[in-house]
Amino acid sequence: MKKTNIEIALSQDLEPITDIAEKVGLNRDEIYLYGDHIAKIKLSAREGREATARTVLVTAMTPTRAGEGKTTCAIGLNDGLNRIGKRSIVALREPSLGPVFGMKGGAAGGGFSQVLPMVDINLHFTGDMHAVTSAHNLLAALLDNEYSRPRGAFLLPKNVIWNRVIDMNDRALRSIVLGLGKAAGQVREGMFEITAASEIMAVLGLSRDLDNLKARLGNLIVAKSSNGDPVRARDIEAQGAMAILLRNALKPNLVQTIEGNPAIVHTGPFANIAHGTTSIVAVDMARRLADIVVVEAGFGSDLGAEKYFNLVSRRPGMVPPDVVVIVATLRGLRHQGGVSPKEVDDPERRGGGRRGWTTSANTWRT
Amino acid sequence: MKKTNIEIALSQDLEPITDIAEKVGLNRDEIYLYGDHIAKIKLSAREGREATARTVLVTAMTPTRAGEGKTTCAIGLNDGLNRIGKRSIVALREPSLGPVFGMKGGAAGGGFSQVLPMVDINLHFTGDMHAVTSAHNLLAALLDNEYSRPRGAFLLPKNVIWNRVIDMNDRALRSIVLGLGKAAGQVREGMFEITAASEIMAVLGLSRDLDNLKARLGNLIVAKSSNGDPVRARDIEAQGAMAILLRNALKPNLVQTIEGNPAIVHTGPFANIAHGTTSIVAVDMARRLADIVVVEAGFGSDLGAEKYFNLVSRRPGMVPPDVVVIVATLRGLRHQGGVSPKEVDDPERRGGGRRGWTTSANTWRT
Amino acid sequence: MKKTNIEIALSQDLEPITDIAEKVGLNRDEIYLYGDHIAKIKLSAREGREATARTVLVTAMTPTRAGEGKTTCAIGLNDGLNRIGKRSIVALREPSLGPVFGMKGGAAGGGFSQVLPMVDINLHFTGDMHAVTSAHNLLAALLDNEYSRPRGAFLLPKNVIWNRVIDMNDRALRSIVLGLGKAAGQVREGMFEITAASEIMAVLGLSRDLDNLKARLGNLIVAKSSNGDPVRARDIEAQGAMAILLRNALKPNLVQTIEGNPAIVHTGPFANIAHGTTSIVAVDMARRLADIVVVEAGFGSDLGAEKYFNLVSRRPGMVPPDVVVIVATLRGLRHQGGVSPKEVDDPERRGGGRRGWTTSANTWRT
Amino acid sequence: MKKTNIEIALSQDLEPITDIAEKVGLNRDEIYLYGDHIAKIKLSAREGREATARTVLVTAMTPTRAGEGKTTCAIGLNDGLNRIGKRSIVALREPSLGPVFGMKGGAAGGGFSQVLPMVDINLHFTGDMHAVTSAHNLLAALLDNEYSRPRGAFLLPKNVIWNRVIDMNDRALRSIVLGLGKAAGQVREGMFEITAASEIMAVLGLSRDLDNLKARLGNLIVAKSSNGDPVRARDIEAQGAMAILLRNALKPNLVQTIEGNPAIVHTGPFANIAHGTTSIVAVDMARRLADIVVVEAGFGSDLGAEKYFNLVSRRPGMVPPDVVVIVATLRGLRHQGGVSPKEVDDPERRGGGRRGWTTSANTWRT
């Protein structure tokens, strides 16, 4: 009988994460442990190591709703490269807690191409998602707090554009009215988005270091003032406290594949609203620790891969991929050929008159 | 010039948490590391160790709003006991992130009576607060999800009593309307409480082990059905997923005092709405690892201490305190004697006609 | 078998209202007809007639919730005075549509002391209530419309104090959130009060003529500006349109009692929040058309009568009452003596230890 | 200098409405007066009179937003027919108070083709709009009241489809949340529509008599029950009270044109959501009192005229029009030919490539 992903994951013997760190040349004092099988790599580990690794970008044809296996393929490719003696690291995004309890399951691969410890990675992991949630909501709370100050008197509630986030598929929070009652600023409509969709997640994934992160946080636009100018996080002096909340979340997380090869799993931006790959800190770190880095880009090539080429790889110190792997499946081909989503697993179906089925872009908003 | 608490905290050299663990007889494989200075103690460490330590309960006269120094006193007492050669552990509650950014500051002690690493403990620590937040809000989301099922058709929105929580002082979320729009269940009034006020925080602090926690989670009352009967978390099969989210949060956290003595910091229930001391897992674990355990009870003796005597110490395996320390300050005495809160630091003030000033019970709700 | 009020009312033959008008010396061109049995008296009818009539104020001891019969008594007194040959008019307030469909029934008297046509008076009558509703809500709409103008940019939603009204007991409108969605100004909490509780109802009852009404409407405070100054209706130029809506409502309504004697029924302010008697226009008009005017004052003597003495009768051209009738009932006496509301009709009950039962002041808010 | 509509209206000497009634053969006791220039015709006046008049339907090509003059044309046609000795009555809809204070102005014609007294007709008139408002909102209040009864326990708030109405352009009420607070049923989203858009307005316009009206009111669907069945007004026994509120509103109103010819102005359904002509009671009454009846149908011929042919004229006792007048203007032709709305008054503009401009259907929702 076929084992489930979680059964496979739980049946594996994991190597100590200190051993994995050692494989990629990291000393014990260059990492922070989070239990026995997860570590964060200190940013100072970049010093004295050149970012020289080749980059392999794993993308896909426009996928069906179920996904076509980019993560699985990237993990398997990394394991294969290691098996033939290459020093390779796979760099993936962190799964969001929300969808874990929703329909899509986790994002830690599947079958024998998983990163471990799967349950921890899928749940709280090293708290990065929680840190993004806290920083995002702190900014929201500080903004509402402005109503109790003189300068807040001119901030009309409908001009506030900064929402709140929660790492949960909680549909009842998608449209709310907040600030009711006597003591709580102004009443207004708002919403909770899912944490992975936070602009702070994007900012975290694109920052080089804590100073750069702090500057980007300060630039976040949170409202429109009455004269039409943007109000930014730095206008309410929020970036410092936010950066403190995010200082550990900026450090990439080291885990292992089922075959005991190194994997960096860091930040979780969606490709439809952000860049859709792991952080530049993660890719850059991996490129300093290995000869080959396998990076997965979200959704189809027109989303994650395009953004990787045009946006991520153009950041300072980043480079375009040396190789691109495009995952294509018979199911996806049938889907694009016009077969309805329900019938794509039937090898006899060949698509009909209705060409150009495209998936709705799997948007996750809490 | 007098140093601030954070300056004192950051100027200290910390011992590796593995050394602290060793001091209390814990092997390396009985703890999980969270960086170099924080560890979680595995619940299996209870096995083979008897809970024999004496318990010292630190409480206080009814405090002023600023607090009278119970935490500081408890930490100092623990350091003193260790200095005279006693094997003592101090058991404290975790601070809530919300008040950290509010007026009250953290809850990790002060001056040279602090637990360290102070910043980490005050911020994300080992993610226990985040886990409680996630478990609480998962239950809320699952409950709202019932409206899309047949049995939900009879759950009138005003009968739902389970709110949401956030670990933030966010006044705009104290009174909200949620579930607006087409796709989101029923509209209703709701609120976000601060995470420390979650009933799950209380449940977590009173549970012996994961099974006991799961049973308590299942008992949580979330709504009143249309015939007046309680609807419990187990009626919507939520307790399993919640327990998974809380499995690490149930393990007590080991840190150190400024003098390098062991401290267990675990769960953060408020004394006005819950039992107001650290978890029974923490106290029990400490009593197996030392000869004396110093436990702090929240608010005045009429709240935290009463609850410790009547509720916490009567749980299976727990015992009443052997010694009680009551913190009393001149400031507090002036306050109780009728001096207004603004003048309690003036030694010349002696209180007037208006007897019996009592503090409002410092209620923290987000 | 005892007839109900409505059966008695419907069984009566009514005199043409033109005949009633003639009795008090009004020509056909001094009135507007509203069907055959209701008329409005033109304000110009005051010209050439002196306000010389004596005034009888009918008030009561603090009543039970059911009322002690002030209206019935006032109507009966008027009928009696007419029967003995006095030229007397009774001046009453208009009933509110809201309570008509609620528990309290209409306010057109009872038994053989009714004003007729009872059904019309209790329902739309001459549209005065509707006019007050329209004027009140026009002001609210104009105020919200300010948000689309530059000066509105500084009007924080929580500073708006002008609510909306409806002539209906509609509890679901007592607490609402309005202004949701894209195109509708700012979101805020608001409420609908019952029309009789509108400040405009009070203003209408206290105005001498259209110019005076317009000036009073302009003075209405609708919001607090950001610097704390009051924002008035005239600041948004609303008083003109409101006065046009109210120009007919300012004219007193002429009807008849069951015995065919003249009755003026005009405006409906509550005594708990406003002056609680008919309009000064109505009393003044009656004093020009008769030798005696019987005026009813709402609630107990401490409310309506006090206000009549101290407020209404001091308006220009008004005089204090010459006679005061205080309605006292055995039921009311028992009630004040301490008998519970449910037992006040039992003649054997004499009240117990609990002295000083007072009614909650029957507040009607929609 | 050109006079405004209101200047023209106010400069006219009006004939007593009793004279107008006499012209169409109505006795004094077949009408109720509302002041000197407005009357309601008793439904009993239908008895003994045959509905034999020819019907002229005035419609228009698809109009610009400003309207193309259907009302003006219908009034003028009626005046012309009377001038050449025909016994003709024009039958129009009542204007809504909301748009009067909005941009569109009243609906009582213009220039020397007006119905009078214009100001009264545009404001409260005979209270028909207020009666529809009251009946509509009474049903809403009774429905919400169900939540305090056992059968209401199964009426999920999102299944309620009956909104509230107000005769006002009040954009802040277009989207609200109601039922907040402890005592007010269930919280839910709702809205206020403009009274003319009330389904009760349509029902009133299509009813033959009070019994027929009551039956139609009882049929109104107000909610969907939890098993998907419709909940109707009669299920909560609301139709009786509603019919009482509407009993006078069912009687057609008699006024006059500037030339002193008879006009019936009754009910105000919009053509985009309802039938868009005056009531069948009004048309039927006019057909019994004259030889020719000029009826105006709202919006373009594809709305009001189509509905008159297919819906209104097929009611029992009604007949299709004998003559149809289609109002077409150069402005409208330019508009349809592709000239932008801002340039349609320029005789040189001839329309360009963009064919088929159509007006948005002037939807009035409060």
Coordinates of C-alpha atoms in Angstrom, one line a residue, chain D:
Chain D
M1 CA -35.1 86.7 -19.0
K2 CA -36.2 83.1 -19.0
K3 CA -38.2 82.0 -16.0
T4 CA -37.3 78.8 -14.1
N5 CA -39.9 76.0 -13.7
I6 CA -40.5 77.0 -10.1
E7 CA -41.0 80.7 -11.0
I8 CA -43.5 79.7 -13.7
A9 CA -45.2 77.3 -11.3
L10 CA -45.5 79.8 -8.4
S11 CA -46.8 82.6 -10.7
Q12 CA -49.8 80.7 -11.8
D13 CA -53.3 81.1 -10.4
L14 CA -54.6 77.7 -9.6
E15 CA -58.3 76.7 -9.9
P16 CA -59.8 75.1 -6.8
I17 CA -59.4 71.3 -7.1
T18 CA -63.1 71.0 -6.5
D19 CA -63.6 72.8 -9.9
I20 CA -61.2 70.4 -11.6
A21 CA -63.1 67.5 -10.0
E22 CA -66.3 68.9 -11.3
K23 CA -64.9 69.1 -14.8
V24 CA -64.4 65.4 -14.8
G25 CA -67.8 64.8 -13.3
L26 CA -66.7 63.9 -9.8
N27 CA -69.0 65.0 -6.9
R28 CA -67.6 66.7 -3.8
D29 CA -68.2 63.5 -1.8
E30 CA -66.2 61.3 -4.3
I31 CA -63.0 63.1 -3.4
Y32 CA -60.9 63.8 -0.3
L33 CA -59.3 67.2 -0.2
Y34 CA -55.6 67.7 0.7
G35 CA -55.6 71.5 1.0
D36 CA -57.2 73.5 -1.8
H37 CA -55.5 72.2 -4.9
I38 CA -55.0 68.5 -4.3
A39 CA -57.5 65.7 -3.9
K40 CA -57.6 62.0 -3.6
I41 CA -60.3 60.2 -5.6
K42 CA -62.2 57.6 -3.7
L43 CA -62.1 54.2 -5.3
S44 CA -65.8 54.0 -5.1
A45 CA -66.0 56.6 -7.8
R46 CA -65.3 53.8 -10.2
E47 CA -68.8 52.4 -9.6
G48 CA -71.3 53.3 -12.3
R49 CA -68.7 54.7 -14.7
E50 CA -67.4 52.7 -17.6
A51 CA -63.7 52.6 -18.5
T52 CA -64.2 53.6 -22.1
A53 CA -61.5 56.3 -22.8
R54 CA -58.9 55.9 -25.5
T55 CA -55.3 55.6 -24.3
V56 CA -52.4 57.5 -25.6
L57 CA -49.0 56.2 -24.4
V58 CA -46.2 58.7 -24.4
T59 CA -42.8 57.1 -24.6
A60 CA -39.4 58.0 -26.1
M61 CA -36.4 56.9 -27.9
T62 CA -33.6 55.9 -25.5
P63 CA -33.0 59.1 -23.6
T64 CA -30.0 61.0 -22.6
R65 CA -29.4 61.4 -18.8
A66 CA -31.2 64.7 -18.8
G67 CA -34.4 63.1 -20.1
E68 CA -36.0 63.9 -23.5
G69 CA -39.3 65.5 -22.3
K70 CA -41.8 62.7 -22.1
T71 CA -43.6 64.3 -19.1
T72 CA -43.6 67.7 -20.6
C73 CA -44.9 66.3 -23.9
A74 CA -47.6 64.3 -22.2
I75 CA -48.8 67.3 -20.2
G76 CA -48.7 69.5 -23.3
L77 CA -50.6 66.9 -25.3
N78 CA -53.3 66.8 -22.7
D79 CA -53.6 70.6 -22.6
G80 CA -53.8 70.6 -26.4
L81 CA -56.5 67.9 -26.5
N82 CA -58.5 69.9 -23.9
R83 CA -58.0 73.1 -25.9
I84 CA -59.6 71.6 -29.0
G85 CA -62.5 70.4 -26.9
K86 CA -61.6 66.8 -26.0
R87 CA -62.2 65.5 -22.5
S88 CA -58.7 64.3 -21.7
I89 CA -56.8 63.5 -18.5
V90 CA -53.0 63.0 -18.2
A91 CA -51.9 60.2 -15.9
L92 CA -48.4 60.6 -14.5
R93 CA -46.2 59.1 -11.8
E94 CA -45.5 60.8 -8.5
P95 CA -42.0 62.3 -8.1
S96 CA -39.7 60.8 -5.5
L97 CA -38.5 63.1 -2.7
G98 CA -34.9 61.7 -3.0
P99 CA -34.0 63.0 -6.4
V100 CA -35.8 66.3 -5.7
F101 CA -32.8 67.1 -3.5
G102 CA -30.4 65.4 -5.9
M103 CA -29.4 66.4 -9.4
K104 CA -32.4 65.5 -11.4
G105 CA -35.0 67.9 -10.0
G106 CA -38.7 67.1 -9.7
A107 CA -40.8 65.1 -12.1
A108 CA -43.7 67.5 -12.5
G109 CA -42.9 68.6 -15.9
G110 CA -41.3 71.9 -17.0
G111 CA -41.9 75.3 -18.5
F112 CA -45.6 75.8 -19.3
S113 CA -46.2 72.1 -19.3
Q114 CA -46.3 71.5 -15.5
V115 CA -48.7 69.9 -13.1
L116 CA -49.5 72.1 -10.1
P117 CA -49.1 72.8 -7.2
M118 CA -45.6 71.8 -8.2
V119 CA -43.8 72.3 -4.9
D120 CA -46.4 70.2 -3.0
I121 CA -46.3 67.5 -5.6
N122 CA -42.5 67.4 -5.4
L123 CA -42.4 67.3 -1.6
H124 CA -44.8 65.4 0.6
F125 CA -47.8 65.5 -1.8
T126 CA -50.5 63.3 -0.2
G127 CA -48.0 61.2 1.7
D128 CA -48.1 58.2 -0.7
M129 CA -44.3 57.9 -0.7
H130 CA -44.2 58.1 3.1
A131 CA -46.8 55.4 3.3
V132 CA -44.8 53.1 1.0
T133 CA -41.7 53.8 3.2
S134 CA -43.6 53.0 6.3
A135 CA -45.1 49.8 5.0
H136 CA -41.8 48.6 3.6
N137 CA -39.9 49.3 6.8
L138 CA -42.6 47.8 9.0
L139 CA -42.2 44.6 7.1
A140 CA -38.4 44.8 7.7
A141 CA -38.9 45.4 11.4
L142 CA -41.4 42.6 11.8
L143 CA -39.0 40.3 10.1
D144 CA -36.1 41.1 12.4
N145 CA -38.5 40.7 15.3
E146 CA -38.8 37.1 14.4
Y147 CA -35.3 36.5 15.9
S148 CA -36.9 36.9 19.3
R149 CA -39.4 34.1 18.5
P150 CA -38.8 30.4 18.3
R151 CA -39.4 30.2 14.5
G152 CA -36.8 32.9 14.0
A153 CA -34.1 30.7 15.4
F154 CA -33.7 29.0 12.0
L155 CA -33.7 32.2 9.9
L156 CA -30.0 32.7 9.1
P157 CA -29.2 36.4 8.7
K158 CA -27.6 36.0 5.3
N159 CA -30.9 34.5 4.1
V160 CA -32.8 37.7 4.7
I161 CA -33.4 39.6 1.4
W162 CA -35.8 42.3 2.4
N163 CA -34.0 45.6 2.8
R164 CA -35.2 48.9 4.1
V165 CA -36.1 52.0 2.2
I166 CA -35.8 55.8 2.6
D167 CA -37.2 58.5 0.4
M168 CA -33.8 60.3 0.3
N169 CA -30.6 60.2 -1.7
D170 CA -28.6 59.0 1.3
R171 CA -25.5 57.3 0.1
A172 CA -24.2 56.5 3.5
L173 CA -27.1 54.1 3.9
R174 CA -26.5 52.1 0.7
S175 CA -24.4 49.6 2.6
I176 CA -24.8 49.2 6.3
V177 CA -24.4 46.6 9.1
L178 CA -27.5 46.5 11.3
G179 CA -28.6 44.6 14.4
L180 CA -25.5 45.4 16.4
G181 CA -25.6 45.4 20.2
K182 CA -27.3 43.1 22.7
A183 CA -31.0 43.6 22.2
A184 CA -31.4 43.7 18.5
G185 CA -31.8 40.4 16.8
Q186 CA -28.9 39.2 14.6
V187 CA -26.2 41.3 13.0
R188 CA -26.3 41.4 9.3
E189 CA -25.4 43.4 6.2
G190 CA -28.2 45.4 4.7
M191 CA -29.0 48.5 2.8
F192 CA -31.5 51.3 2.3
E193 CA -32.9 51.6 -1.2
I194 CA -34.8 54.6 -2.4
T195 CA -38.5 54.3 -1.7
A196 CA -39.4 54.5 -5.4
A197 CA -37.4 51.3 -5.9
S198 CA -39.4 49.4 -3.2
E199 CA -41.2 46.3 -4.4
I200 CA -44.2 47.7 -2.5
M201 CA -44.3 50.6 -4.9
A202 CA -44.6 48.2 -7.8
V203 CA -47.2 46.2 -5.9
L204 CA -49.2 49.3 -5.1
G205 CA -49.2 50.4 -8.7
L206 CA -50.4 47.0 -9.9
S207 CA -53.2 46.4 -7.4
R208 CA -56.9 46.8 -8.2
D209 CA -58.2 47.4 -4.7
L210 CA -57.4 47.0 -1.1
D211 CA -58.0 43.2 -1.0
N212 CA -55.9 42.7 -4.1
L213 CA -53.2 44.9 -2.6
K214 CA -53.2 42.9 0.7
A215 CA -52.9 39.6 -1.2
R216 CA -50.0 40.9 -3.2
L217 CA -48.3 42.3 0.0
G218 CA -48.7 38.9 1.6
N219 CA -46.9 37.3 -1.4
L220 CA -43.7 39.4 -1.0
I221 CA -40.7 37.2 -0.5
V222 CA -38.6 38.4 2.4
A223 CA -36.1 35.7 3.1
K224 CA -35.0 32.2 2.1
S225 CA -35.6 29.7 4.8
S226 CA -32.8 27.2 5.8
N227 CA -34.3 24.6 3.5
G228 CA -34.3 26.9 0.6
D229 CA -38.1 27.7 0.6
P230 CA -39.1 31.3 0.3
V231 CA -40.4 33.1 3.4
R232 CA -43.2 35.4 2.5
A233 CA -44.7 38.5 4.2
R234 CA -47.8 36.4 5.0
D235 CA -45.7 33.9 6.8
I236 CA -45.1 36.5 9.5
E237 CA -48.6 37.9 9.2
A238 CA -47.4 41.3 8.1
Q239 CA -49.7 42.1 5.2
G240 CA -52.7 43.3 7.3
A241 CA -50.8 46.1 9.0
M242 CA -49.0 47.0 5.8
A243 CA -52.3 47.3 3.9
I244 CA -53.7 49.6 6.6
L245 CA -50.7 51.9 6.2
L246 CA -51.3 51.9 2.4
R247 CA -55.1 52.2 2.2
N248 CA -55.0 56.0 1.3
A249 CA -51.9 55.6 -0.9
L250 CA -54.0 53.3 -3.1
K251 CA -56.3 56.2 -4.1
P252 CA -55.2 58.2 -7.1
N253 CA -54.4 61.9 -6.7
L254 CA -56.1 64.6 -8.7
V255 CA -54.3 67.8 -9.6
Q256 CA -54.2 70.2 -12.5
T257 CA -52.0 71.4 -15.3
I258 CA -50.9 75.0 -15.7
E259 CA -53.8 75.4 -18.1
G260 CA -56.3 74.1 -15.5
N261 CA -56.8 70.7 -17.1
P262 CA -57.2 67.5 -15.0
A263 CA -54.1 65.4 -14.2
I264 CA -53.9 62.2 -12.1
V265 CA -50.5 61.7 -10.4
H266 CA -50.1 58.4 -8.7
T267 CA -47.4 56.0 -7.5
G268 CA -43.8 56.2 -8.7
P269 CA -42.3 52.9 -9.8
F270 CA -39.1 53.1 -11.8
A271 CA -39.1 51.5 -15.3
N272 CA -35.8 49.8 -14.9
I273 CA -36.9 47.7 -11.9
A274 CA -40.7 47.9 -12.1
H275 CA -43.4 48.7 -14.7
G276 CA -42.5 52.4 -14.9
T277 CA -45.9 54.0 -15.4
T278 CA -48.6 55.3 -13.1
S279 CA -50.8 52.8 -11.3
I280 CA -53.5 50.8 -13.0
V281 CA -55.9 52.3 -10.5
A282 CA -55.0 55.7 -11.9
V283 CA -55.3 54.7 -15.6
D284 CA -58.5 52.9 -15.0
M285 CA -60.0 55.8 -13.0
A286 CA -59.0 58.3 -15.7
R287 CA -60.5 56.0 -18.4
R288 CA -63.9 56.2 -16.5
L289 CA -63.7 60.0 -16.1
A290 CA -62.6 61.2 -19.6
D291 CA -62.6 60.2 -23.3
I292 CA -58.8 60.3 -23.7
V293 CA -56.1 59.3 -21.2
V294 CA -52.5 60.4 -21.9
V295 CA -50.2 58.0 -20.0
E296 CA -46.4 58.5 -19.7
A297 CA -44.1 55.5 -19.6
G298 CA -40.7 55.9 -18.1
F299 CA -37.2 55.7 -19.7
G300 CA -37.0 54.6 -23.4
S301 CA -39.6 52.6 -25.3
D302 CA -37.7 49.4 -24.6
L303 CA -38.4 49.8 -20.9
G304 CA -41.5 51.7 -20.0
A305 CA -43.5 51.1 -23.2
E306 CA -42.6 47.5 -23.5
K307 CA -43.7 46.9 -20.0
Y308 CA -46.9 48.8 -20.6
F309 CA -47.8 46.6 -23.5
N310 CA -46.7 43.3 -22.0
L311 CA -47.5 43.8 -18.4
V312 CA -49.6 46.8 -17.4
S313 CA -52.2 46.7 -20.2
R314 CA -52.8 43.0 -19.7
R315 CA -54.0 43.4 -16.2
P316 CA -57.8 42.7 -15.8
G317 CA -59.7 45.7 -17.0
M318 CA -56.8 47.3 -18.7
V319 CA -56.3 47.7 -22.5
P320 CA -53.4 48.3 -24.8
P321 CA -52.8 51.9 -25.9
D322 CA -54.7 53.2 -28.9
V323 CA -52.0 55.6 -29.9
V324 CA -48.3 55.7 -29.0
V325 CA -46.3 58.9 -29.1
I326 CA -42.6 58.5 -29.3
V327 CA -40.6 61.5 -28.2
A328 CA -37.5 61.9 -30.2
T329 CA -35.1 64.8 -29.9
L330 CA -32.2 66.0 -32.0
R331 CA -30.1 65.8 -28.8
G332 CA -31.1 62.2 -28.3
L333 CA -30.4 61.4 -32.0
R334 CA -27.0 62.9 -31.7
H335 CA -26.4 60.9 -28.6
Q336 CA -27.4 57.7 -30.2
G337 CA -25.3 58.6 -33.2
G338 CA -22.2 58.6 -31.1
V339 CA -21.8 62.1 -29.8
S340 CA -20.6 62.2 -26.3
P341 CA -23.0 63.3 -23.6
K342 CA -21.2 66.6 -23.1
E343 CA -21.6 67.6 -26.7
V344 CA -25.1 66.5 -27.5
D345 CA -26.4 70.1 -27.4
D346 CA -24.1 71.2 -30.2
P347 CA -26.0 71.1 -33.5
E348 CA -22.8 70.8 -35.5
R349 CA -21.8 67.5 -33.9
R350 CA -22.7 64.5 -35.9
G351 CA -21.2 61.5 -34.1
G352 CA -18.1 59.6 -34.9
G353 CA -16.8 56.1 -35.1
R354 CA -18.2 55.1 -31.7
R355 CA -21.7 54.0 -32.4
G356 CA -24.4 53.1 -30.1
W357 CA -23.9 55.3 -27.1
T358 CA -26.5 54.1 -24.6
T359 CA -27.3 55.8 -21.4
S360 CA -26.7 54.0 -18.2
A361 CA -30.2 53.5 -17.0
N362 CA -30.3 56.3 -14.5
T363 CA -30.7 53.9 -11.7
W364 CA -31.8 55.6 -8.6
R365 CA -31.0 53.8 -5.4
T366 CA -30.8 55.8 -2.3

